Amino acid sequence: MKIAKAFGLEGLKLDYSTFKAIGPLVALVFLFILATIINPAFLSAGNLRNVLARTAFIGIIAVGSTFVIVAGGIDLSVGSMAAFISGVMIIAMNSISAQLGFGIQTVLVGMAVSVGLGFLAGSFNGLFVTKGKIEPFIVTLGTMGIFRSLVTYLADGGTLSLDFGIRATYRPVYYQLILGIPVPVIVFALIAIISTIVLNKTSFGRYCLAIGSNYEVAKYSAINVSRIRTLTFIIQGLCVAIATILYVPRLGAASSSTGLMWELEAIAAVIIGGTALKGGYGRIWGTIVGAIILTLIGNILNLTDLVSPYLNGTVQGLIIIGAVMFQRGGNK
Amino acid sequence: MADKLLETKNIAKEFGPVRVLDKINFDLYPGEVHAVIGENGAGKSTLMKIISGYHQPTEGQLFLEGQEVELSDIIEGEKNGIAMIYQELNLAEDLTVEENIFLGQEKKKSLLLNEKEMKNETINILRELNCKISPDDRIKNLSISNQQMVEIAKAVRKEARIIIMDEPTSSLTQDEVKVLFDLIERLKQEQVGIIFISHKLDEVKEVADRVTVLRDGKQVTTEQSNNLSEADMANLMVGRDLKDMYPDKVDGIKENIVLEVKNFTVPGYVESASFQLKEREILGFAGLVGAGRTELLEGVVGLREKTSGEVYQKGELIKIKNYLDAINHNIAYLSEDRKGKTLLTDKKTIFNLTLLALKKFTSPFIDHEKELRAYKEAEAKFEIQAPRTDMLVSKLSGGNQQKLGVAKLMEIEPEIIIFDEPTRGIDVGTKQQMYTFIKELTVERGKSCIVISSELQEIIGLCHRVVVMCDGKITGVVEEEDMNEETIMHYATGLRGVV
């Protein structure tokens, strides 16, 4: 019951709608059991750490997507944005290291560049949607292409590599464990908690839900619709920036294939988690569970020989379609 | 006289438990213009939809040229030579005149379109109608009257014997109206029967041979238009007996002006409107649909763009750029569109109640306990009947939704409250509660109210003064002692006052 309360599910009866409400959680538990049966090594601390750390990038981005989608928007540019920010971050750190050396200052400058770019990119998307009155799908389809091409241009078609001196300093941001938990997982958890509070406990979150539910009613409730919608895109940009900060030390490089298809994985995580694609209803915990499910599928396929890991996308796709079918099933 | 083109015998229509049409005997001769008039909600549209096949009657029979028919849908109506031209034109904006005229009935040469034949036929029809547009013009580039011509050309091409025109002049200029009337004259000579629906009594008088008056779904009379004056028509449309629906009016009004609007223009809807609202007053806004009442007041509270106009609150000029500014000046507006603009129907009651005044419940997090207390209070005060506190709004009845909408507004404790059609589509009991509440707001709590209503009874029963609008302009302000349905209707139809 305590768990149910934490998820805001107290007082629910055990019928189809309850099942629907906690559906993603049920699926997650099922996958855990399945994975353990297939290969007991799944439950090893090392493997679980790996699964969660890999989930963190998509998970953090998907948390941002939850805000955008709840408020009735969509952002297709996040994968390209991550690649672009990675590229600029690496260039910035490499060039500043001539003055600041390979120390922590250089890494901090890189992080600041990342956050600044995320803010600008999100504002760009948001303002074109609200002030320019262009559909989010179109705007972010455009920026998806723009960011991707910019990083290709910056890398001159190849790969941008972080200087090895800086890599040594930056490395712990991805690889360090704190109390046995990887740093990205801790950051992911913090963002999840903050976002849950923002979405459920603040007027901003309430306004996002209202706008996604019915734009006109929001307007007639004296809500500054443009401002709120722009803010959701800025939150998305900042989430991408944070994910990128955690991602760069992992490989220390960026290329035109960095973050490829992340936008689809992020949107998939949101949808699997039970957030309505048309907006107006959403939950952060669902998104997190959705993101973990997506990573788990890949992990399970790697642990077994039954299905080729190359079919990862097929299984993910089927799960996305199945999740939505399941959610629609109870609606009359 | 020739045989009747159309006749209805004792047609009735029920939507659920509501009888919207009762025993209508309507007929139409070839070459005749038969006007149908009545207040909003009198049943004009429903009757037309039955004649055109869009609705099926619950009772009664429909005869076309003496043969009893049952029209199962609008396509069958068209096959029987009935064409309806809607108030909002039904043309594909991006297609050409020719493509629209043949839409759905394209001529073909084996698999391909026979464009030559369609073009020739279009040219012929347009010439016949004396209409100077080209078959290749795109609809969106045409004036409204020419778009209407295209609708009529469509009807002519289908060789319609009966053409129903629903408020055809509502968006036409004076000159365009003249063109339309000339065309109607030509259609009459072709022995086409025309049913003409309009709120504008002068036009009815000018164009119609006979007039049928509907009121509350009943046929009041059918008369030669020569025998009726415009004033007679207005009286016949509204003549109802007042019941004890309304609380006694208490004269608590003070002469202080709490809100003054000067020369307010909302482009396309309202032209240079000025009015005053006094302290503790209930000020009515009457007029026909499309007169610009909603647009004017939405403009005043910042929900619509204005091109000119000033708003003074207690003598001081205030700037209202958006609705939030109005709310900050304690001016609140309840939309006429309950489900589309007031309430989120897929959200719970409490979510809706606190949405407008959410800041009050936030510090810095939303205080759910406080929301719940506010809901309990509102539930008791407005007698909202919801079995559970966390009900979805879509599960509430219309009356309870409306009460919730009012409660939502009152959460910001406004000084000036604008109610737009506060009793539309709700039951009599809730109506009475709404009236009592509005009165209480002014008398006991010192607020000032504006009530926009299309029900004249309501305006007269409730308001101290009434501003009447016609065609985007204020045509008159009627004081309580002069208030009766005829006077208001005369201003509303532009018979009296500055037009």
Tab-separated table of N, CA and C in Angstrom, chain A residues 132-178:
chain	number	residue	atom	x	y	z
A	132	GLY	N	6.080	31.689	-33.172
A	132	GLY	CA	5.985	31.507	-34.618
A	132	GLY	C	4.744	30.739	-35.031
A	133	LYS	N	4.043	30.181	-34.035
A	133	LYS	CA	2.811	29.431	-34.289
A	133	LYS	C	2.997	28.341	-35.353
A	134	ILE	N	4.070	27.578	-35.212
A	134	ILE	CA	4.295	26.444	-36.111
A	134	ILE	C	4.167	25.180	-35.265
A	135	GLU	N	3.592	24.128	-35.830
A	135	GLU	CA	3.396	22.894	-35.077
A	135	GLU	C	4.734	22.368	-34.544
A	136	PRO	N	4.725	21.869	-33.305
A	136	PRO	CA	5.956	21.339	-32.708
A	136	PRO	C	6.603	20.264	-33.586
A	137	PHE	N	5.781	19.463	-34.225
A	137	PHE	CA	6.310	18.394	-35.070
A	137	PHE	C	7.203	18.987	-36.160
A	138	ILE	N	6.726	20.058	-36.788
A	138	ILE	CA	7.466	20.669	-37.891
A	138	ILE	C	8.741	21.343	-37.387
A	139	VAL	N	8.585	22.158	-36.327
A	139	VAL	CA	9.740	22.894	-35.816
A	139	VAL	C	10.858	21.935	-35.434
A	140	THR	N	10.499	20.884	-34.684
A	140	THR	CA	11.550	20.007	-34.169
A	140	THR	C	12.040	19.033	-35.238
A	141	LEU	N	11.221	18.789	-36.245
A	141	LEU	CA	11.718	18.033	-37.398
A	141	LEU	C	12.806	18.844	-38.081
A	142	GLY	N	12.565	20.152	-38.165
A	142	GLY	CA	13.557	21.052	-38.743
A	142	GLY	C	14.834	21.086	-37.926
A	143	THR	N	14.708	21.302	-36.612
A	143	THR	CA	15.912	21.414	-35.788
A	143	THR	C	16.622	20.070	-35.675
A	144	MET	N	15.863	18.984	-35.801
A	144	MET	CA	16.491	17.661	-35.809
A	144	MET	C	17.527	17.611	-36.920
A	145	GLY	N	17.143	18.063	-38.104
A	145	GLY	CA	18.065	18.088	-39.238
A	145	GLY	C	19.191	19.085	-39.032
A	146	ILE	N	18.832	20.255	-38.485
A	146	ILE	CA	19.834	21.311	-38.317
A	146	ILE	C	20.946	20.872	-37.349
A	147	PHE	N	20.540	20.376	-36.174
A	147	PHE	CA	21.545	19.992	-35.175
A	147	PHE	C	22.423	18.856	-35.698
A	148	ARG	N	21.805	17.908	-36.371
A	148	ARG	CA	22.558	16.762	-36.884
A	148	ARG	C	23.586	17.223	-37.910
A	149	SER	N	23.154	18.123	-38.779
A	149	SER	CA	24.085	18.565	-39.811
A	149	SER	C	25.191	19.433	-39.215
A	150	LEU	N	24.853	20.208	-38.168
A	150	LEU	CA	25.881	21.043	-37.546
A	150	LEU	C	26.985	20.195	-36.920
A	151	VAL	N	26.604	19.111	-36.261
A	151	VAL	CA	27.641	18.299	-35.616
A	151	VAL	C	28.483	17.597	-36.685
A	152	THR	N	27.864	17.193	-37.779
A	152	THR	CA	28.616	16.579	-38.877
A	152	THR	C	29.623	17.586	-39.437
A	153	TYR	N	29.138	18.834	-39.561
A	153	TYR	CA	30.011	19.890	-40.080
A	153	TYR	C	31.176	20.151	-39.129
A	154	LEU	N	30.871	20.253	-37.837
A	154	LEU	CA	31.912	20.534	-36.847
A	154	LEU	C	32.946	19.416	-36.824
A	155	ALA	N	32.484	18.178	-37.008
A	155	ALA	CA	33.405	17.035	-36.972
A	155	ALA	C	34.008	16.794	-38.355
A	156	ASP	N	33.630	17.631	-39.306
A	156	ASP	CA	34.105	17.497	-40.675
A	156	ASP	C	33.836	16.077	-41.201
A	157	GLY	N	32.692	15.558	-40.855
A	157	GLY	CA	32.288	14.233	-41.321
A	157	GLY	C	32.883	13.099	-40.517
A	158	GLY	N	33.788	13.415	-39.599
A	158	GLY	CA	34.430	12.333	-38.839
A	158	GLY	C	34.014	12.349	-37.388
A	159	THR	N	35.000	12.220	-36.505
A	159	THR	CA	34.719	12.131	-35.083
A	159	THR	C	35.466	13.234	-34.341
A	160	LEU	N	34.781	13.854	-33.371
A	160	LEU	CA	35.427	14.812	-32.483
A	160	LEU	C	35.844	14.060	-31.229
A	161	SER	N	37.163	14.108	-30.885
A	161	SER	CA	37.615	13.364	-29.713
A	161	SER	C	38.045	14.308	-28.610
A	162	LEU	N	37.683	13.949	-27.403
A	162	LEU	CA	38.082	14.749	-26.253
A	162	LEU	C	39.546	14.456	-25.958
A	163	ASP	N	40.302	15.499	-25.655
A	163	ASP	CA	41.713	15.359	-25.323
A	163	ASP	C	41.895	14.363	-24.178
A	164	PHE	N	42.906	13.490	-24.293
A	164	PHE	CA	43.045	12.419	-23.297
A	164	PHE	C	43.291	12.933	-21.898
A	165	GLY	N	43.971	14.082	-21.794
A	165	GLY	CA	44.214	14.659	-20.475
A	165	GLY	C	42.902	15.001	-19.783
A	166	ILE	N	41.966	15.585	-20.552
A	166	ILE	CA	40.686	15.971	-19.958
A	166	ILE	C	39.865	14.721	-19.637
A	167	ARG	N	39.981	13.733	-20.515
A	167	ARG	CA	39.224	12.496	-20.293
A	167	ARG	C	39.470	11.911	-18.918
A	168	ALA	N	40.734	11.937	-18.498
A	168	ALA	CA	41.079	11.356	-17.195
A	168	ALA	C	40.350	12.089	-16.079
A	169	THR	N	40.279	13.427	-16.219
A	169	THR	CA	39.597	14.223	-15.187
A	169	THR	C	38.090	13.977	-15.212
A	170	TYR	N	37.553	13.883	-16.425
A	170	TYR	CA	36.108	13.849	-16.628
A	170	TYR	C	35.519	12.463	-16.362
A	171	ARG	N	36.367	11.411	-16.537
A	171	ARG	CA	35.946	10.024	-16.495
A	171	ARG	C	35.014	9.657	-15.336
A	172	PRO	N	35.322	10.097	-14.110
A	172	PRO	CA	34.487	9.673	-12.967
A	172	PRO	C	33.019	10.072	-13.107
A	173	VAL	N	32.723	11.096	-13.865
A	173	VAL	CA	31.328	11.534	-13.983
A	173	VAL	C	30.466	10.411	-14.559
A	174	TYR	N	31.071	9.552	-15.364
A	174	TYR	CA	30.296	8.400	-15.798
A	174	TYR	C	30.606	7.148	-14.984
A	175	TYR	N	31.932	6.941	-14.670
A	175	TYR	CA	32.330	5.625	-14.139
A	175	TYR	C	32.366	5.531	-12.619
A	176	GLN	N	32.367	6.658	-11.934
A	176	GLN	CA	32.496	6.628	-10.479
A	176	GLN	C	31.248	6.024	-9.823
A	177	LEU	N	31.501	5.242	-8.748
A	177	LEU	CA	30.363	4.757	-7.958
A	177	LEU	C	30.308	5.551	-6.661
A	178	ILE	N	29.100	5.934	-6.266
A	178	ILE	CA	28.939	6.536	-4.943
A	178	ILE	C	28.024	5.603	-4.171
